[in-house]
Amino acid sequence: MAGAVLSAAAVLGAQEAQPPILVSRQLAALERLAVGDIVELAADARGTNARPFRIVGIYEPTPDPMRLGSVPREVRLHLPDLLALTRDPAVPAGSEHVEAINVALADPGDAQQFARDVNARLPGLVARPTGAAGPDNPFIVIERFHLAIAVVTIVAATVFLLALTIMLVDERRETVGVLRLIGLPVRRILTQVLVEGVLIASAGALFGLALAAASQGLINRFFQWRYDTALIFVRVTPEVAATCVAIAVPLGAAATVAASWALLRRGALRLARR
Amino acid sequence: MTAGRRALAFAWRSLVRQPARATLGILGVAAVGALLFDMLLLSEGLVISMRGLLDRLDYDVRVTATDALPGTGPTIDGATGVAAAAAALPSVRSVTTLRIADAAFERGGLSTRGSLQGLGGTSTRRPWTLLRGQDVGGAGELVINEAGARQLGLGPGSSVTVRASCSDQREAAPPVAFRVAGVVAFPFDSPELVTAATTANSLAEACAGLGAEAADFLLVASKGDPTATVADIAALPFALRAFTNEQVIGRLEEGGFTYFRQISAVLTTVTVSFALLLITVLLTVSVNQRLGEIAALRALGFTRARASADIFAESALIVGLGGLLSLPLGVLLAEGLDRILKRMPGIPEQLHFFVFEPQALAVHGALLAATAVLAALYPMWIVARLPIAATLRNEVIS
């Protein structure tokens, strides 16, 4: 028993001596690592100058859309530990380089000016505001691509909708003819058709939103599983929902009225004729 | 006239009798079909386009220091020796070393940033196409792409000052004057990215000797069997990784390329479901409106099979005509969507997201045919089960 305790104490003492690291969830799962494990890290594949580290936590990497498809097998070290591990023996301590420096400005609105100043005063450095999303930003481009596909889908849906409403209105030709014969003016019938169209389009839009809300979970889960990421691919926001309703309801109502208008231009007797 | 032709002729007359709804149905299928066609082109477009670009270079093996894709990992040290050893292999025709450094190009008051490639090795072939002037000859010469020539007003014979950044330390080397030998097109050029190339020795001079013996990767031309060349290079004592073009494509497919394939798969499914649902509704409503007419035809001697075949022929005509119309529409739409996606930074000018291949056309046809069949099933079932006497009676008394 004593030996076991001493051994555990010795291990505990050794563990406390190791610099701590965090391991990404994906790497931990791949290598079956757990908190408390001691692992050796080296700067090259041959394991030159490998050093022991203690895993103090497993973390979920911040989702990065730019790295979609590459599973983040990463560890996070304190900067001095990383420099000690990777420093070229010829490079004196304190003169190492870093790839990037993240700067939080007191006023984020100064980002453009700050980047301009750094670029002008420090040749060899490139400063970019992180919030800058120009027209060539990949996500703006992807958004535009999806918008174009949405427009084509809306055009196709509108054409089908017109075909359907023409058929449905045609089905009610006799009813409309009778209404005209008993004295209802065209405007009154059109108003009724418009209200019907708005109701049906609203119901359709709400059903579509419910379908989108239900499917967004499935789509997100599929892509998150496929790419092993916590990124969210589809999100039905209130703005998106409002845009959909704003397009679908007027379009549905307009299609109903347009189809009915063609019918109502005919004479009442011709409409009522069997 | 065969039964099939008779059914088609009858369905055609049904469509012509109601031109508005038939035209709208066909146009709807055309719009959906165009989107479907584009999604099929998108699913493999990047891969086909990238394969074409890699094959066009006439090198069929890439060699890197690690498993990272060419140009994204650590450099190969002692590249000259490695290239010589690789070139001596019996399966290798030629080897080119390629080192890429960030660089600032200056001329007069104009300045721009880009990359400077240094080529060495045993090959005389160049991975670019000469547009104007001459190829890189002696020391202190470079060739530059159209973007660089345009931004700095350069042409063959012009001078340009280069400040290269050749190490991770981001230390800019002293400015070096180069003479522009020619203007070239690099296969992976993007419209605004400035790229220039010179010899490995000239780049080493521009880098003030820093990493003079390094290369980002090697381009190897095999003697016809790239797989054997990969095995031969892997057996060299340099701990290098060699990939055939197909393996490079495979690596890319595992990465970001799959995003568009997944999007394409999702949109293809949605598009086909959308078309199926709408054509089914169109046909069903149409059949319901013509129940009396169909019952009369049945009473006149049309068999169940014949009446059902008419409905199927109607579905086939709407989907077939819409599908045919969708192809030119799809090509036009693909060009527009390709232009949108190519606005992403760093996308080579010659890379395309939507690339035609016969297989896409075959899948498009098969999916639309399946849609026509499935969409017709329910209305055909209605027609087949139609009670003739009851329907005619209802028609008379209603």
XYZ file of C-alpha atoms in Angstrom:
672
model
C 0.000 0.000 0.000
C 2.735 2.427 1.032
C 4.640 1.674 -2.104
C 1.564 2.323 -4.177
C 0.926 5.640 -2.434
C 4.507 6.703 -2.831
C 4.393 5.704 -6.472
C 1.216 7.688 -6.984
C 2.729 10.648 -5.185
C 5.811 10.386 -7.331
C 3.681 10.328 -10.462
C 1.630 13.211 -9.156
C 4.812 15.134 -8.455
C 6.086 14.344 -11.943
C 2.775 15.392 -13.454
C 2.830 18.711 -11.678
C 6.291 19.310 -13.091
C 5.072 18.976 -16.678
C 3.947 22.107 -18.488
C 0.177 22.030 -19.030
C -1.452 21.782 -22.456
C -4.959 21.697 -23.860
C -5.852 19.125 -26.512
C -8.548 19.578 -29.151
C -11.543 17.241 -28.869
C -10.792 15.743 -32.266
C -7.161 14.921 -31.437
C -8.128 13.558 -28.023
C -10.701 11.259 -29.639
C -8.274 10.134 -32.334
C -5.402 9.380 -29.966
C -7.628 8.362 -27.031
C -6.185 11.016 -24.776
C -7.710 12.098 -21.479
C -7.174 14.842 -18.943
C -4.182 13.983 -16.759
C -2.315 12.036 -19.462
C 1.332 12.846 -20.039
C 2.252 13.200 -23.689
C 5.490 14.045 -25.427
C 5.586 16.753 -28.056
C 8.342 17.470 -30.548
C 8.782 20.014 -33.283
C 9.471 17.422 -35.995
C 8.203 14.024 -37.034
C 11.424 12.345 -35.900
C 10.691 13.374 -32.322
C 13.857 15.416 -31.897
C 14.049 17.120 -28.496
C 10.664 15.748 -27.460
C 9.354 17.198 -24.192
C 6.688 15.867 -21.842
C 3.471 17.827 -21.291
C 0.466 17.225 -19.068
C -3.031 17.390 -20.543
C -5.090 19.665 -18.308
C -8.128 19.984 -20.544
C -9.889 18.971 -23.748
C -11.276 21.892 -25.738
C -13.641 22.387 -28.659
C -11.745 24.420 -31.270
C -13.350 27.680 -32.334
C -15.127 26.791 -35.580
C -13.244 28.238 -38.529
C -15.103 28.221 -41.851
C -11.815 28.823 -43.677
C -10.560 25.445 -42.449
C -13.647 23.480 -43.326
C -12.748 19.899 -44.137
C -9.516 19.797 -42.137
C -10.027 18.171 -38.768
C -8.297 20.335 -36.134
C -5.803 18.012 -34.464
C -4.299 20.671 -32.264
C -2.813 21.287 -28.861
C -2.548 24.627 -27.128
C 0.563 25.502 -25.184
C 1.627 28.553 -23.244
C 3.723 30.688 -25.614
C 6.999 30.286 -23.619
C 6.558 26.480 -23.720
C 5.934 26.563 -27.476
C 8.960 28.777 -28.082
C 11.136 26.546 -25.948
C 9.945 23.544 -27.938
C 10.378 25.029 -31.394
C 13.267 27.448 -30.986
C 16.166 26.889 -33.363
C 19.327 26.498 -31.230
C 20.896 29.268 -33.301
C 18.115 31.708 -32.397
C 18.683 33.462 -29.063
C 15.794 33.369 -26.606
C 13.619 36.426 -26.902
C 14.202 36.930 -30.626
C 11.723 34.317 -31.872
C 8.991 35.178 -34.304
C 5.235 34.704 -34.264
C 2.955 34.256 -37.276
C 0.288 36.706 -36.194
C -0.637 39.149 -33.460
C -4.274 39.759 -32.599
C -4.887 43.348 -31.512
C -7.999 44.508 -29.655
C -8.459 48.240 -30.176
C -9.997 50.535 -27.582
C -12.297 51.779 -30.345
C -13.056 49.079 -32.949
C -14.077 51.845 -35.333
C -10.398 52.763 -35.678
C -9.534 49.390 -37.216
C -9.136 50.645 -40.788
C -6.947 53.586 -39.757
C -4.878 51.406 -37.416
C -4.271 48.880 -40.229
C -3.253 51.688 -42.592
C -0.823 53.091 -39.996
C 0.784 49.693 -39.324
C 1.114 48.917 -43.034
C 2.733 52.319 -43.654
C 5.106 52.314 -40.690
C 6.163 48.672 -40.466
C 7.304 47.308 -43.846
C 7.081 43.517 -43.951
C 3.964 43.408 -41.790
C 0.457 43.181 -43.148
C -2.353 44.441 -40.898
C -5.969 43.631 -41.757
C -9.111 44.608 -39.873
C -10.845 41.354 -38.914
C -14.291 42.792 -39.434
C -13.569 43.954 -42.975
C -15.920 42.138 -45.329
C -15.363 43.457 -48.827
C -17.205 42.240 -51.902
C -14.552 39.543 -52.430
C -14.853 38.119 -48.922
C -15.487 34.363 -49.360
C -18.565 34.454 -47.157
C -20.042 37.393 -49.036
C -19.405 35.481 -52.272
C -21.019 32.311 -50.893
C -23.956 34.387 -49.673
C -24.335 35.872 -53.163
C -24.181 32.385 -54.668
C -26.931 31.139 -52.374
C -28.973 34.243 -53.138
C -28.694 33.517 -56.872
C -29.879 29.944 -56.302
C -32.728 31.269 -54.154
C -33.776 33.621 -56.979
C -33.866 30.726 -59.480
C -35.874 28.653 -57.004
C -38.328 31.513 -56.514
C -38.712 31.900 -60.286
C -39.400 28.169 -60.659
C -41.825 28.207 -57.740
C -43.624 31.245 -59.171
C -44.081 29.560 -62.534
C -45.477 26.425 -60.905
C -47.652 28.550 -58.654
C -49.104 30.361 -61.649
C -49.845 27.056 -63.358
C -51.543 25.746 -60.234
C -53.593 28.885 -59.609
C -54.716 28.948 -63.244
C -55.974 25.397 -62.823
C -57.605 26.102 -59.479
C -59.257 29.285 -60.721
C -60.435 27.471 -63.841
C -62.032 24.882 -61.580
C -64.129 27.668 -60.037
C -65.100 29.211 -63.347
C -68.782 28.381 -63.023
C -68.977 29.686 -59.440
C -67.390 32.949 -60.504
C -69.794 33.160 -63.459
C -72.780 32.741 -61.155
C -71.415 35.393 -58.774
C -71.065 37.765 -61.694
C -74.615 36.962 -62.888
C -76.161 37.701 -59.481
C -74.554 41.113 -59.544
C -71.204 40.980 -57.774
C -68.793 43.387 -59.474
C -65.403 42.200 -60.738
C -63.635 44.313 -58.093
C -65.566 42.557 -55.294
C -64.697 39.092 -56.629
C -61.070 40.091 -57.133
C -60.910 41.323 -53.518
C -62.268 37.995 -52.343
C -59.704 36.154 -54.482
C -56.943 38.407 -53.144
C -57.902 37.708 -49.530
C -58.014 33.993 -50.294
C -54.626 34.238 -51.976
C -53.122 36.062 -49.002
C -54.514 33.481 -46.582
C -53.283 30.520 -48.618
C -49.868 32.138 -49.240
C -49.522 32.979 -45.545
C -50.370 29.426 -44.561
C -47.881 28.140 -47.148
C -45.182 30.519 -45.953
C -45.705 29.490 -42.338
C -45.589 25.816 -43.296
C -42.392 26.489 -45.268
C -40.821 28.237 -42.282
C -41.789 25.360 -40.010
C -40.240 22.928 -42.500
C -37.074 25.056 -42.680
C -36.874 25.281 -38.890
C -37.250 21.517 -38.612
C -34.759 20.743 -41.384
C -32.103 23.202 -40.204
C -31.321 20.910 -37.278
C -30.968 17.927 -39.599
C -28.772 19.832 -42.066
C -26.572 21.234 -39.301
C -26.196 17.848 -37.653
C -25.307 16.209 -40.966
C -22.654 18.776 -41.915
C -21.281 18.973 -38.367
C -20.911 15.196 -38.432
C -19.463 15.233 -41.945
C -16.812 17.875 -41.189
C -16.395 17.174 -37.454
C -16.964 20.797 -36.599
C -19.163 22.893 -34.368
C -19.876 25.310 -37.236
C -23.498 26.211 -37.831
C -24.344 25.859 -41.532
C -28.016 26.801 -41.563
C -29.718 29.236 -39.235
C -33.264 30.439 -39.742
C -33.027 33.889 -38.191
C -35.999 36.226 -37.699
C -34.608 38.363 -40.543
C -34.463 35.378 -42.893
C -37.975 34.311 -41.883
C -39.285 37.851 -42.422
C -37.648 38.015 -45.866
C -39.209 34.676 -46.839
C -42.674 35.785 -45.732
C -42.211 39.169 -47.421
C -41.448 37.404 -50.717
C -43.794 34.414 -50.497
C -47.043 36.101 -49.409
C -47.150 38.916 -52.005
C -45.969 36.477 -54.687
C -48.681 33.935 -53.830
C -51.375 36.597 -53.644
C -50.216 38.200 -56.906
C -50.215 34.834 -58.691
C -53.801 34.180 -57.535
C -55.001 37.603 -58.633
C -53.160 37.383 -61.977
C -54.709 33.994 -62.729
C -58.169 35.218 -61.674
C -57.859 38.424 -63.644
C -57.459 36.489 -66.880
C -60.644 34.586 -66.026
C -62.667 37.613 -64.928
C -62.041 39.396 -68.208
C -64.373 36.887 -69.846
C -68.126 37.587 -69.939
C -70.331 36.361 -67.064
C -72.473 34.230 -69.358
C -69.441 32.596 -70.901
C -68.098 31.806 -67.439
C -71.396 30.332 -66.209
C -71.887 28.297 -69.403
C -71.388 24.600 -68.989
C -49.040 3.751 -84.870
C -47.854 2.015 -81.706
C -49.649 2.325 -78.368
C -46.856 4.500 -77.009
C -47.052 6.913 -79.919
C -50.835 7.027 -79.691
C -50.585 7.880 -75.984
C -48.003 10.590 -76.711
C -50.144 12.066 -79.492
C -53.182 12.094 -77.239
C -51.223 13.671 -74.365
C -49.853 16.272 -76.755
C -53.406 17.220 -77.776
C -54.362 17.498 -74.080
C -51.471 19.880 -73.477
C -52.144 21.967 -76.577
C -55.804 22.309 -75.580
C -54.692 24.119 -72.408
C -51.656 26.042 -73.584
C -51.275 28.356 -70.561
C -51.021 25.646 -67.945
C -48.922 23.419 -70.216
C -46.478 26.244 -70.979
C -46.195 27.176 -67.323
C -45.652 23.544 -66.331
C -42.913 23.142 -68.928
C -41.275 26.441 -67.920
C -41.373 25.411 -64.257
C -39.675 22.111 -65.069
C -37.149 24.010 -67.200
C -36.232 26.326 -64.303
C -35.964 23.467 -61.808
C -34.139 21.317 -64.354
C -31.633 24.107 -65.022
C -30.867 24.319 -61.316
C -30.606 20.543 -61.100
C -28.243 20.460 -64.080
C -26.058 23.131 -62.493
C -25.886 21.286 -59.195
C -24.730 18.179 -61.049
C -22.065 20.232 -62.834
C -21.018 21.733 -59.499
C -20.670 18.391 -57.732
C -17.583 17.406 -59.734
C -16.729 20.701 -61.423
C -13.895 21.800 -59.168
C -12.260 18.382 -59.206
C -12.429 18.071 -62.990
C -11.176 21.621 -63.439
C -8.311 21.175 -60.969
C -7.340 17.871 -62.575
C -7.246 19.612 -65.947
C -4.998 22.353 -64.585
C -2.608 19.874 -62.972
C -2.455 17.689 -66.068
C -1.881 20.706 -68.300
C 1.381 21.410 -66.477
C 2.860 18.201 -67.873
C 4.187 17.170 -64.458
C 2.512 14.137 -62.972
C 4.177 13.905 -59.538
C 4.549 16.478 -56.745
C 7.121 16.013 -53.989
C 6.852 17.745 -50.620
C 8.606 17.612 -47.261
C 5.511 16.508 -45.346
C 1.976 15.286 -45.955
C 0.847 18.900 -46.413
C -0.391 19.879 -49.845
C 2.255 21.363 -52.183
C 3.043 24.926 -51.179
C 1.375 24.730 -47.766
C 3.933 22.850 -45.659
C 7.575 23.184 -44.667
C 10.252 23.509 -47.327
C 12.522 20.779 -48.654
C 16.086 21.451 -47.553
C 18.945 20.664 -49.910
C 16.565 20.796 -52.851
C 19.322 20.743 -55.490
C 20.689 17.446 -54.217
C 17.200 15.987 -53.849
C 16.301 17.055 -57.387
C 19.487 15.522 -58.768
C 18.838 12.249 -56.944
C 15.220 12.167 -58.171
C 16.252 13.003 -61.728
C 18.674 10.065 -61.707
C 15.823 7.609 -61.073
C 15.021 5.456 -64.113
C 11.300 6.246 -63.932
C 11.846 10.036 -63.912
C 12.081 12.180 -67.037
C 12.738 15.574 -65.444
C 12.571 17.437 -62.132
C 11.898 21.090 -61.386
C 12.382 22.630 -57.962
C 9.975 25.383 -57.044
C 10.476 27.864 -54.259
C 7.886 30.561 -53.587
C 8.629 33.776 -51.688
C 6.399 36.696 -50.843
C 7.622 39.822 -52.576
C 6.951 43.501 -53.035
C 7.362 44.756 -56.614
C 8.176 48.424 -57.188
C 8.497 50.512 -60.305
C 8.639 54.279 -60.223
C 6.072 55.355 -57.684
C 4.030 52.175 -58.114
C 4.209 49.270 -55.718
C 2.350 46.011 -55.299
C 2.677 42.775 -53.361
C 2.688 39.267 -54.757
C 4.834 36.172 -54.986
C 8.113 35.402 -56.675
C 8.828 31.826 -57.777
C 12.316 30.462 -58.205
C 12.750 27.492 -60.522
C 15.680 25.100 -60.513
C 16.328 21.455 -61.247
C 17.025 19.446 -64.332
C 14.044 20.375 -66.477
C 14.024 23.005 -69.189
C 10.236 23.072 -69.372
C 8.496 25.967 -67.634
C 5.195 25.754 -65.775
C 3.762 28.818 -67.506
C 2.750 30.049 -70.949
C 4.740 32.845 -72.566
C 2.453 35.646 -73.768
C 4.912 38.397 -74.739
C 8.680 38.839 -74.813
C 11.088 36.048 -73.943
C 11.438 33.382 -71.302
C 13.717 33.756 -68.302
C 17.263 33.463 -69.588
C 20.141 34.733 -67.521
C 20.567 36.010 -63.996
C 18.546 39.011 -62.873
C 15.667 38.292 -65.250
C 12.101 37.466 -64.395
C 8.790 36.840 -66.100
C 5.630 38.350 -64.665
C 1.930 37.696 -65.111
C -0.633 40.031 -66.678
C -1.833 41.298 -63.295
C 1.680 42.430 -62.379
C 2.357 43.884 -65.817
C -0.918 45.805 -65.689
C -0.572 47.083 -62.118
C 3.029 48.274 -62.559
C 2.927 49.177 -66.240
C 5.582 46.575 -67.071
C 6.478 44.963 -70.365
C 9.378 43.009 -71.838
C 12.584 44.968 -71.214
C 11.229 46.958 -68.242
C 13.018 47.077 -64.910
C 11.371 46.251 -61.606
C 12.682 46.328 -58.050
C 11.877 43.299 -55.898
C 11.899 43.129 -52.092
C 11.548 39.460 -51.252
C 10.439 38.038 -47.901
C 12.075 34.658 -47.853
C 11.724 33.288 -44.344
C 9.224 32.886 -41.552
C 10.963 35.773 -39.826
C 9.222 38.153 -42.225
C 12.439 40.061 -42.674
C 12.460 41.867 -46.006
C 15.630 41.245 -48.006
C 17.422 44.215 -49.602
C 15.871 45.495 -52.843
C 17.136 43.793 -55.998
C 16.644 45.090 -59.541
C 15.285 42.627 -62.115
C 14.765 42.948 -65.846
C 11.374 41.784 -67.135
C 12.089 39.226 -69.857
C 8.476 38.504 -70.685
C 4.851 38.464 -69.670
C 3.453 35.006 -68.979
C 0.296 33.227 -67.813
C 0.655 30.919 -64.839
C -1.879 28.074 -64.688
C -2.969 29.017 -61.177
C -3.099 32.777 -61.791
C -5.965 34.662 -60.212
C -7.047 37.929 -61.818
C -5.552 40.310 -59.237
C -2.699 38.242 -57.802
C 0.749 39.347 -58.928
C 3.055 36.410 -59.649
C 6.546 36.510 -61.084
C 9.115 33.800 -61.687
C 12.856 33.662 -62.061
C 15.613 31.101 -61.676
C 16.316 29.500 -58.305
C 19.695 31.251 -58.207
C 18.199 34.676 -58.915
C 15.588 34.141 -56.193
C 18.352 33.112 -53.787
C 20.125 36.369 -54.583
C 16.911 38.312 -54.028
C 16.644 36.541 -50.680
C 20.215 37.576 -49.788
C 21.162 33.895 -49.713
C 18.507 33.003 -47.123
C 17.264 29.443 -47.695
C 19.178 29.257 -50.958
C 19.001 25.457 -51.015
C 15.341 25.191 -50.106
C 12.308 24.432 -52.266
C 8.625 24.421 -51.395
C 8.058 21.387 -53.576
C 9.377 19.520 -56.586
C 7.540 19.069 -59.863
C 8.419 15.726 -61.405
C 7.621 14.418 -64.882
C 7.588 10.629 -64.975
C 8.332 8.475 -67.981
C 4.705 7.365 -68.110
C 4.083 5.605 -64.815
C 3.610 8.198 -62.051
C 2.764 5.520 -59.462
C 6.141 3.851 -60.004
C 7.831 7.254 -59.817
C 6.123 7.950 -56.478
C 7.373 4.600 -55.146
C 10.903 5.299 -56.418
C 11.001 8.757 -54.829
C 9.615 7.426 -51.543
C 12.507 4.959 -51.488
C 15.087 7.771 -51.654
C 16.810 8.512 -48.314
C 15.258 11.992 -47.899
C 12.024 11.270 -45.976
C 9.961 13.041 -48.635
C 6.341 12.603 -49.626
C 5.456 12.159 -53.288
C 1.966 12.363 -54.758
C 0.584 11.664 -58.194
C -1.862 14.231 -59.594
C -4.729 11.890 -58.722
C -3.506 11.661 -55.135
C -3.263 15.456 -54.920
C -6.836 15.664 -56.219
C -7.852 13.063 -53.647
C -6.318 15.173 -50.883
C -8.130 18.254 -52.132
C -11.392 16.308 -52.278
C -10.992 15.439 -48.602
C -10.673 19.129 -47.802
C -12.661 22.176 -48.797
C -13.626 20.787 -52.204
C -16.219 18.590 -50.535
C -18.217 21.606 -49.400
C -19.538 22.271 -52.876
C -20.199 18.579 -53.408
C -22.271 18.442 -50.220
C -24.127 21.634 -51.130
C -24.733 20.183 -54.564
C -26.084 16.935 -53.073
C -28.448 18.806 -50.750
C -29.708 21.125 -53.485
C -30.080 18.260 -55.967
C -32.255 16.404 -53.466
C -34.313 19.511 -52.722
C -34.678 20.363 -56.417
C -35.781 16.867 -57.452
C -38.230 16.667 -54.531
C -39.588 20.098 -55.445
C -40.075 19.104 -59.086
C -41.641 15.783 -58.115
C -44.099 17.404 -55.731
C -45.146 20.136 -58.133
C -45.544 17.934 -61.204
C -47.541 15.450 -59.138
C -49.830 18.268 -57.973
C -50.170 19.656 -61.513
C -51.059 16.282 -62.977
C -53.358 15.356 -60.108
C -55.326 18.608 -60.311
C -55.452 18.263 -64.087
C -56.748 14.677 -63.842
C -59.313 15.637 -61.196
C -60.633 18.333 -63.521
C -60.968 15.827 -66.345
C -62.499 12.898 -64.486
C -65.712 13.118 -66.475
C -63.824 13.263 -69.735
C -61.635 10.311 -68.778
C -64.694 8.308 -67.658
C -66.330 9.036 -71.020
C -63.238 7.800 -72.845
C -63.225 4.659 -70.722
C -66.900 4.156 -71.570
C -66.031 4.520 -75.245
C -63.552 1.656 -74.959
C -60.287 3.083 -73.694
C -58.702 0.453 -71.457
C -57.351 1.241 -67.971
C -53.825 0.794 -69.282
C -54.460 3.134 -72.198
C -55.968 5.862 -69.977
C -53.064 5.511 -67.533
C -50.582 5.595 -70.406
C -52.077 8.918 -71.518
C -51.403 10.405 -68.087
C -47.886 9.018 -68.085
C -47.292 10.401 -71.577
C -48.511 13.806 -70.401
C -46.050 13.705 -67.513
C -43.275 12.568 -69.856
C -44.039 15.392 -72.292
C -44.046 18.106 -69.609
C -40.849 16.797 -67.993
C -39.200 15.956 -71.317
C -39.835 19.317 -72.958
C -38.955 21.155 -69.728
C -35.841 19.026 -69.365
C -34.678 19.831 -72.908
C -35.282 23.519 -72.311
C -33.407 23.294 -69.004
C -30.095 22.447 -70.679
C -29.419 25.789 -72.421
C -30.905 27.584 -69.418
C -28.620 25.584 -67.125
C -25.548 26.469 -69.192
C -26.403 30.185 -68.994
C -27.117 29.957 -65.274
C -23.896 28.011 -64.671
C -21.877 30.773 -66.330
C -23.466 33.353 -64.042
C -22.999 31.271 -60.895
C -19.406 30.481 -61.880
C -18.688 34.196 -62.222
C -20.126 34.778 -58.739
C -18.051 32.038 -57.093
C -14.864 33.032 -58.887
C -14.968 36.343 -57.051
C -13.537 34.478 -54.057
C -9.952 35.588 -53.428
C -7.170 33.333 -54.664
C -9.319 31.333 -57.095
C -7.254 30.714 -60.239
C -8.668 32.333 -63.346
C -8.684 29.025 -65.203
C -10.406 27.103 -62.425
C -14.143 26.597 -62.836
C -16.786 25.462 -60.393
C -19.223 24.295 -63.067
C -17.681 21.964 -65.625
C -19.630 19.969 -68.178
C -19.153 16.235 -68.326
C -21.296 13.655 -70.124
C -22.004 11.819 -66.877
C -23.746 14.909 -65.454
C -26.001 14.996 -68.518
C -26.810 11.297 -68.105
C -27.636 11.719 -64.392
C -29.742 14.793 -65.213
C -31.730 12.795 -67.760
C -32.115 9.831 -65.400
C -33.318 12.008 -62.511
C -35.857 13.801 -64.702
C -37.064 10.487 -66.143
C -37.497 9.118 -62.626
C -39.349 12.319 -61.689
C -41.696 11.894 -64.672
C -42.449 8.299 -63.687
C -42.940 8.968 -59.972
C -44.977 12.127 -60.558
C -47.354 10.203 -62.821
C -47.917 7.313 -60.402
C -50.626 8.882 -58.219
C -52.700 10.427 -61.047
C -52.361 7.137 -62.951
C -53.680 5.319 -59.902
C -56.666 7.713 -59.778
C -57.403 7.050 -63.456
C -56.977 3.291 -63.113
C -59.440 3.088 -60.207
C -61.954 5.485 -61.712
C -65.526 4.085 -61.478
C -66.911 4.820 -64.948
C -70.659 4.782 -64.302
C -70.526 6.684 -60.990
C -68.243 9.334 -62.419
C -70.415 9.868 -65.486
C -73.540 10.037 -63.299
C -71.898 12.621 -61.019
C -70.828 14.582 -64.057
C -74.402 14.681 -65.363
C -76.149 15.616 -62.114
C -73.560 18.142 -60.830
